[in-house]
């Protein structure tokens, strides 16, 4: 195996991520707020069709298509666009955090123990999931074939943070 391959551990001790605890906490809180806002925008979007809002605006406010109800719907649409940007930023922060903690990069080659064999993977993505009682890093990418060439299969690996 080439020298530049990074070997991923199957488990990380909690003390190993202690320097990143504040970033993990901030990411977890931001994801919770994001999920609540996404749920609220979805509920709002499904609540009343645009045609009904326009009709209510005309009947109640005699303003046609530009009444306060349609305006509120347009504001929610803008919020949806903002949430898409927020989602991208959360994904980027998650990848950067994984890179910092695991010491690997997207596009890099890692070696992971899968069962009783070593598997080489070209990293295509990674994510971190925070739960009440544990943290889990997930790495995925194209698996190398036995002849050393990149294959078609995608492998996913999880690295759980254990208690010291």
Coordinates of N, CA and C in Angstrom, one line a residue:
X1 N 0.8 -1.2 0.0 CA 0.0 0.0 0.0 C 0.9 1.2 0.0
X2 N 0.5 2.3 -0.8 CA 1.3 3.5 -0.8 C 1.4 4.1 0.6
X3 N 2.5 4.9 0.8 CA 2.7 5.5 2.0 C 1.7 6.6 2.4
X4 N 1.1 7.3 1.3 CA 0.2 8.4 1.6 C -1.2 8.0 2.0
X5 N -1.5 6.7 2.0 CA -2.8 6.2 2.4 C -3.0 6.5 3.9
X6 N -4.1 7.0 4.3 CA -4.4 7.2 5.7 C -5.2 6.1 6.3
X7 N -4.8 5.5 7.4 CA -5.6 4.4 8.0 C -6.6 5.1 9.0
X8 N -7.9 4.7 8.8 CA -8.9 5.2 9.7 C -9.2 4.2 10.8
X9 N -9.3 4.8 12.0 CA -9.6 3.9 13.1 C -11.0 3.5 13.1
X10 N -11.3 2.4 13.8 CA -12.7 1.9 13.9 C -13.5 2.7 15.0
X11 N -12.7 3.3 15.9 CA -13.3 4.0 17.0 C -12.3 5.1 17.4
X12 N -12.9 6.2 17.9 CA -12.1 7.3 18.4 C -12.5 7.5 19.8
X13 N -11.6 7.8 20.7 CA -11.9 8.1 22.1 C -12.4 9.5 22.2
X14 N -13.3 9.7 23.2 CA -13.9 11.0 23.4 C -12.9 12.1 23.7
X15 N -11.8 11.7 24.3 CA -10.7 12.7 24.6 C -10.1 13.2 23.3
X16 N -10.2 12.3 22.2 CA -9.6 12.7 20.9 C -10.4 13.8 20.2
X17 N -11.7 14.0 20.6 CA -12.5 15.0 19.9 C -12.7 16.2 20.9
X18 N -12.2 16.1 22.1 CA -12.4 17.2 23.1 C -12.0 18.6 22.5
X19 N -11.0 18.8 21.8 CA -10.7 20.1 21.2 C -11.8 20.6 20.3
X20 N -12.6 19.7 19.8 CA -13.6 20.1 18.8 C -15.0 20.1 19.4
X21 N -15.1 20.0 20.7 CA -16.4 19.9 21.4 C -17.3 21.1 21.2
X22 N -16.7 22.3 21.2 CA -17.5 23.5 21.0 C -18.0 23.6 19.5
X23 N -17.2 23.2 18.6 CA -17.6 23.1 17.2 C -18.7 22.1 17.0
X24 N -18.6 20.9 17.6 CA -19.6 19.9 17.5 C -20.9 20.4 18.1
X25 N -20.9 21.1 19.2 CA -22.0 21.6 19.9 C -22.7 22.6 19.0
X26 N -21.9 23.5 18.5 CA -22.5 24.6 17.6 C -23.1 24.0 16.4
X27 N -22.5 23.0 15.8 CA -23.0 22.3 14.6 C -24.4 21.6 14.9
X28 N -24.4 20.9 16.1 CA -25.6 20.2 16.5 C -26.7 21.2 16.7
X29 N -26.5 22.4 17.4 CA -27.5 23.4 17.6 C -28.0 24.0 16.3
X30 N -27.1 24.3 15.4 CA -27.4 24.9 14.1 C -28.3 23.9 13.3
X31 N -27.9 22.6 13.3 CA -28.7 21.6 12.6 C -30.1 21.5 13.2
X32 N -30.3 21.6 14.5 CA -31.6 21.5 15.1 C -32.5 22.7 14.7
X33 N -31.9 23.9 14.7 CA -32.6 25.0 14.3 C -33.0 24.9 12.8
X34 N -32.1 24.5 12.0 CA -32.3 24.3 10.6 C -33.5 23.3 10.3
X35 N -33.5 22.2 11.0 CA -34.5 21.2 10.9 C -35.9 21.7 11.3
X36 N -35.9 22.5 12.4 CA -37.2 23.1 12.8 C -37.7 24.1 11.8
X37 N -36.8 24.9 11.2 CA -37.3 25.8 10.2 C -37.7 25.1 8.9
X38 N -37.0 24.1 8.5 CA -37.4 23.3 7.3 C -38.8 22.7 7.5
X39 N -39.0 22.2 8.7 CA -40.4 21.6 9.0 C -41.4 22.7 9.0
X40 N -41.2 23.8 9.5 CA -42.1 24.9 9.5 C -42.4 25.4 8.1
X41 N -41.4 25.6 7.3 CA -41.6 26.0 5.9 C -42.4 25.0 5.1
X42 N -42.1 23.7 5.3 CA -42.8 22.7 4.7 C -44.3 22.7 5.1
X43 N -44.6 22.8 6.4 CA -46.0 22.9 6.8 C -46.7 24.1 6.2
X44 N -46.0 25.3 6.2 CA -46.6 26.5 5.6 C -46.9 26.3 4.1
X45 N -45.9 25.7 3.4 CA -46.1 25.5 2.0 C -47.2 24.6 1.7
X46 N -47.5 23.6 2.5 CA -48.6 22.6 2.3 C -49.9 23.1 2.8
X47 N -49.9 24.2 3.6 CA -51.1 24.6 4.3 C -52.2 25.1 3.3
X48 N -51.9 26.0 2.5 CA -52.9 26.6 1.6 C -52.3 26.8 0.2
X49 N -53.0 26.4 -0.8 CA -52.4 26.5 -2.2 C -52.3 28.0 -2.6
X50 N -51.4 28.4 -3.4 CA -51.3 29.7 -3.9 C -52.5 30.3 -4.4
X51 N -53.3 29.6 -5.2 CA -54.5 30.1 -5.8 C -55.5 30.5 -4.7
X52 N -55.6 29.8 -3.6 CA -56.5 30.1 -2.6 C -56.1 31.4 -1.9
X53 N -54.7 31.5 -1.7 CA -54.2 32.7 -1.0 C -54.6 34.0 -1.9
X54 N -54.4 33.9 -3.2 CA -54.7 35.0 -4.1 C -56.2 35.3 -4.0
X55 N -57.0 34.3 -4.0 CA -58.4 34.6 -3.9 C -58.8 35.2 -2.6
X56 N -58.2 34.8 -1.5 CA -58.5 35.4 -0.2 C -58.0 36.8 -0.2
X57 N -56.9 37.1 -0.8 CA -56.4 38.4 -0.8 C -57.4 39.3 -1.6
X58 N -57.9 38.9 -2.7 CA -58.8 39.7 -3.5 C -60.1 39.9 -2.7
X59 N -60.6 38.8 -2.1 CA -61.9 38.9 -1.4 C -61.8 39.8 -0.1
X60 N -60.8 39.6 0.7 CA -60.7 40.3 1.9 C -60.0 41.7 1.8
X61 N -59.1 41.8 1.0 CA -58.3 43.0 0.9 C -58.4 43.8 -0.4
X62 N -59.1 43.2 -1.4 CA -59.3 43.8 -2.7 C -58.0 44.3 -3.3
X63 N -56.9 43.5 -3.1 CA -55.6 43.9 -3.6 C -55.1 43.0 -4.7
X64 N -55.8 42.0 -5.1 CA -55.4 41.1 -6.2 C -54.3 40.2 -5.7
X65 N -53.4 40.0 -6.6 CA -52.3 39.1 -6.4 C -51.2 39.6 -5.4
X66 N -51.2 40.8 -5.1 CA -50.1 41.3 -4.2 C -50.5 41.6 -2.8
X67 N -51.5 41.0 -2.3 CA -52.0 41.2 -0.9 C -51.1 40.6 0.1
X68 N -51.4 40.8 1.4 CA -50.5 40.3 2.4 C -50.4 38.8 2.5
X69 N -51.4 38.1 2.2 CA -51.3 36.6 2.2 C -50.3 36.1 1.2
X70 N -50.4 36.6 -0.1 CA -49.5 36.2 -1.1 C -48.1 36.7 -0.8
X71 N -48.0 37.9 -0.2 CA -46.7 38.4 0.2 C -46.1 37.5 1.3
X72 N -46.9 37.0 2.2 CA -46.3 36.1 3.2 C -45.8 34.9 2.5
X73 N -46.5 34.3 1.6 CA -46.1 33.1 0.9 C -44.8 33.4 0.1
X74 N -44.7 34.6 -0.5 CA -43.4 34.9 -1.2 C -42.3 35.0 -0.2
X75 N -42.5 35.5 1.0 CA -41.5 35.6 2.0 C -41.0 34.2 2.4
X76 N -42.0 33.3 2.5 CA -41.6 31.9 2.9 C -40.8 31.3 1.7
X77 N -41.1 31.6 0.5 CA -40.3 31.1 -0.6 C -38.9 31.6 -0.5
X78 N -38.7 32.9 -0.2 CA -37.4 33.4 0.0 C -36.7 32.7 1.2
X79 N -37.4 32.4 2.2 CA -36.9 31.7 3.3 C -36.4 30.3 2.9
X80 N -37.2 29.6 2.0 CA -36.8 28.3 1.5 C -35.4 28.4 0.8
X81 N -35.3 29.4 0.0 CA -34.0 29.6 -0.7 C -32.8 29.9 0.3
X82 N -33.1 30.7 1.3 CA -32.1 30.9 2.3 C -31.8 29.6 3.1
X83 N -32.8 28.8 3.3 CA -32.5 27.5 4.0 C -31.7 26.5 3.2
X84 N -31.9 26.6 1.9 CA -31.0 25.8 1.0 C -29.6 26.2 1.1
X85 N -29.3 27.5 1.2 CA -28.0 28.0 1.4 C -27.4 27.5 2.8
X86 N -28.3 27.6 3.8 CA -27.9 27.2 5.1 C -27.6 25.7 5.2
X87 N -28.4 24.9 4.5 CA -28.1 23.5 4.4 C -26.7 23.2 3.8
X88 N -26.4 23.9 2.7 CA -25.1 23.8 2.1 C -23.9 24.2 3.1
X89 N -24.1 25.3 3.8 CA -23.1 25.7 4.8 C -23.0 24.7 5.9
X90 N -24.1 24.1 6.4 CA -24.0 23.0 7.4 C -23.2 21.8 6.9
X91 N -23.5 21.4 5.6 CA -22.8 20.3 5.1 C -21.3 20.6 4.9
X92 N -21.0 21.8 4.5 CA -19.6 22.2 4.4 C -18.9 22.2 5.7
X93 N -19.5 22.7 6.8 CA -18.9 22.7 8.1 C -18.7 21.3 8.6
X94 N -19.7 20.4 8.3 CA -19.6 19.0 8.7 C -18.4 18.4 8.1
X95 N -18.2 18.6 6.8 CA -17.0 18.0 6.1 C -15.7 18.6 6.7
X96 N -15.6 19.9 6.9 CA -14.4 20.5 7.4 C -14.1 19.9 8.8
X97 N -15.1 19.8 9.6 CA -15.0 19.2 11.0 C -14.4 17.8 10.9
X98 N -15.0 17.0 10.0 CA -14.5 15.6 9.7 C -13.1 15.6 9.3
X99 N -12.7 16.5 8.4 CA -11.3 16.6 7.9 C -10.4 16.9 9.1
X100 N -10.8 17.8 9.9 CA -10.0 18.2 11.1 C -9.8 17.1 12.1
X101 N -10.9 16.4 12.4 CA -10.8 15.3 13.4 C -10.2 14.1 12.9
X102 N -10.5 13.7 11.7 CA -10.0 12.4 11.1 C -8.7 12.6 10.4
X103 N -8.4 13.8 10.0 CA -7.1 14.0 9.3 C -7.1 13.5 7.9
X104 N -8.3 13.5 7.2 CA -8.4 13.1 5.8 C -9.1 14.2 5.0
X105 N -9.0 14.1 3.7 CA -9.7 15.0 2.8 C -10.5 14.3 1.8
X106 N -11.5 15.0 1.3 CA -12.2 14.5 0.1 C -11.2 14.4 -1.0
X107 N -11.3 13.2 -1.7 CA -10.3 12.9 -2.8 C -9.1 12.1 -2.3
X108 N -8.9 12.1 -1.0 CA -7.8 11.3 -0.4 C -8.1 9.8 -0.4
X109 N -7.1 9.0 -0.2 CA -7.3 7.6 -0.1 C -7.1 7.1 1.3
X110 N -8.0 6.4 1.8 CA -8.0 5.9 3.2 C -8.0 4.3 3.2
X111 N -7.5 3.8 4.2 CA -7.6 2.3 4.4 C -8.4 2.1 5.7
X112 N -9.4 1.2 5.5 CA -10.3 0.9 6.6 C -10.3 -0.6 6.8
X113 N -10.4 -1.1 8.0 CA -10.5 -2.5 8.3 C -12.0 -2.8 8.2
X114 N -12.4 -3.7 7.3 CA -13.8 -4.1 7.1 C -13.8 -5.6 7.3
X115 N -14.4 -6.0 8.4 CA -14.4 -7.5 8.7 C -12.9 -7.9 9.1
X116 N -12.4 -8.8 8.3 CA -11.0 -9.2 8.5 C -10.1 -8.8 7.4
X117 N -10.6 -7.9 6.5 CA -9.7 -7.4 5.4 C -9.5 -5.9 5.4
X118 N -8.5 -5.5 4.7 CA -8.2 -4.1 4.6 C -8.9 -3.6 3.3
X119 N -9.6 -2.5 3.4 CA -10.2 -1.9 2.2 C -9.7 -0.5 1.9
X120 N -9.3 -0.3 0.7 CA -8.8 1.1 0.3 C -10.0 1.8 -0.4
X121 N -10.2 3.0 0.0 CA -11.3 3.8 -0.5 C -10.8 5.2 -0.9
X122 N -11.3 5.7 -2.0 CA -11.1 7.1 -2.4 C -12.2 7.9 -1.8
X123 N -12.0 8.8 -0.9 CA -13.0 9.5 -0.1 C -13.8 10.4 -1.1
X124 N -15.1 10.2 -1.1 CA -16.0 11.1 -1.9 C -16.8 12.0 -1.0
X125 N -17.0 11.7 0.3 CA -17.7 12.5 1.2 C -17.6 12.0 2.6
X126 N -18.0 12.9 3.5 CA -18.0 12.5 4.9 C -19.0 13.4 5.6
X127 N -19.4 12.9 6.8 CA -20.4 13.7 7.6 C -20.2 13.3 9.1
X128 N -20.7 14.1 9.9 CA -20.7 13.9 11.4 C -22.1 13.9 11.9
X129 N -22.5 13.0 12.7 CA -23.8 13.0 13.3 C -23.6 13.0 14.8
X130 N -24.3 14.0 15.4 CA -24.2 14.1 16.9 C -25.6 13.6 17.5
X131 N -25.5 12.8 18.5 CA -26.6 12.3 19.2 C -26.5 12.6 20.7
X132 N -27.5 12.4 21.4 CA -27.5 12.7 22.8 C -26.3 11.9 23.5
X133 N -26.1 10.7 23.2 CA -25.1 9.9 23.9 C -23.9 9.5 23.1
X134 N -23.8 9.9 21.8 CA -22.5 9.6 21.1 C -22.4 10.4 19.8
X135 N -21.2 10.4 19.3 CA -20.9 11.1 18.0 C -20.5 10.0 17.0
X136 N -20.9 10.2 15.8 CA -20.5 9.2 14.7 C -20.0 9.9 13.5
X137 N -18.8 9.6 13.0 CA -18.3 10.1 11.8 C -18.6 9.1 10.7
X138 N -19.1 9.5 9.5 CA -19.3 8.6 8.4 C -18.5 9.1 7.2
X139 N -17.8 8.1 6.6 CA -16.9 8.4 5.4 C -17.4 7.4 4.3
X140 N -17.5 7.9 3.1 CA -17.9 7.1 2.0 C -17.1 7.4 0.8
X141 N -17.0 6.4 -0.1 CA -16.2 6.7 -1.4 C -16.1 5.4 -2.2
X142 N -15.4 5.5 -3.3 CA -15.2 4.4 -4.2 C -14.2 3.5 -3.7
X143 N -14.5 2.2 -3.7 CA -13.6 1.2 -3.2 C -12.6 0.7 -4.3
X144 N -11.4 0.5 -3.9 CA -10.4 0.0 -4.9 C -10.6 -1.5 -5.1
X145 N -10.4 -1.9 -6.3 CA -10.4 -3.4 -6.5 C -9.1 -4.0 -6.0
X146 N -9.1 -5.3 -6.1 CA -7.9 -6.1 -5.6 C -6.7 -5.8 -6.4
X147 N -6.9 -5.4 -7.7 CA -5.7 -5.1 -8.5 C -5.2 -3.7 -8.3
X148 N -5.8 -3.0 -7.4 CA -5.3 -1.6 -7.1 C -6.0 -0.5 -7.8
X149 N -6.9 -0.8 -8.8 CA -7.5 0.2 -9.5 C -8.9 0.6 -8.9
X150 N -9.3 1.9 -9.1 CA -10.6 2.2 -8.5 C -11.7 1.4 -9.1
X151 N -12.6 1.0 -8.3 CA -13.7 0.2 -8.7 C -15.0 1.0 -8.8
X152 N -16.1 0.3 -9.0 CA -17.4 0.9 -9.1 C -18.2 1.0 -7.8
X153 N -17.8 0.1 -6.9 CA -18.6 0.0 -5.6 C -18.3 1.2 -4.7
X154 N -19.3 1.6 -4.0 CA -19.2 2.6 -3.0 C -19.3 2.0 -1.6
X155 N -18.4 2.3 -0.8 CA -18.4 1.8 0.6 C -18.6 2.9 1.6
X156 N -19.4 2.6 2.6 CA -19.7 3.6 3.7 C -19.1 3.0 5.0
X157 N -18.4 3.8 5.8 CA -17.8 3.4 7.0 C -18.2 4.4 8.1
X158 N -18.5 3.9 9.3 CA -18.8 4.7 10.4 C -17.8 4.6 11.5
X159 N -17.4 5.7 12.1 CA -16.4 5.7 13.2 C -17.1 6.3 14.4
X160 N -17.3 5.5 15.4 CA -18.0 6.0 16.6 C -17.1 6.5 17.6
X161 N -17.5 7.6 18.3 CA -16.6 8.1 19.3 C -17.0 7.4 20.6
X162 N -16.1 6.7 21.2 CA -16.4 6.0 22.4 C -16.0 6.7 23.7
X163 N -16.5 6.3 24.8 CA -16.2 6.9 26.1 C -14.8 6.4 26.5
X164 N -14.1 7.3 27.1 CA -12.7 7.0 27.6 C -12.8 6.1 28.8

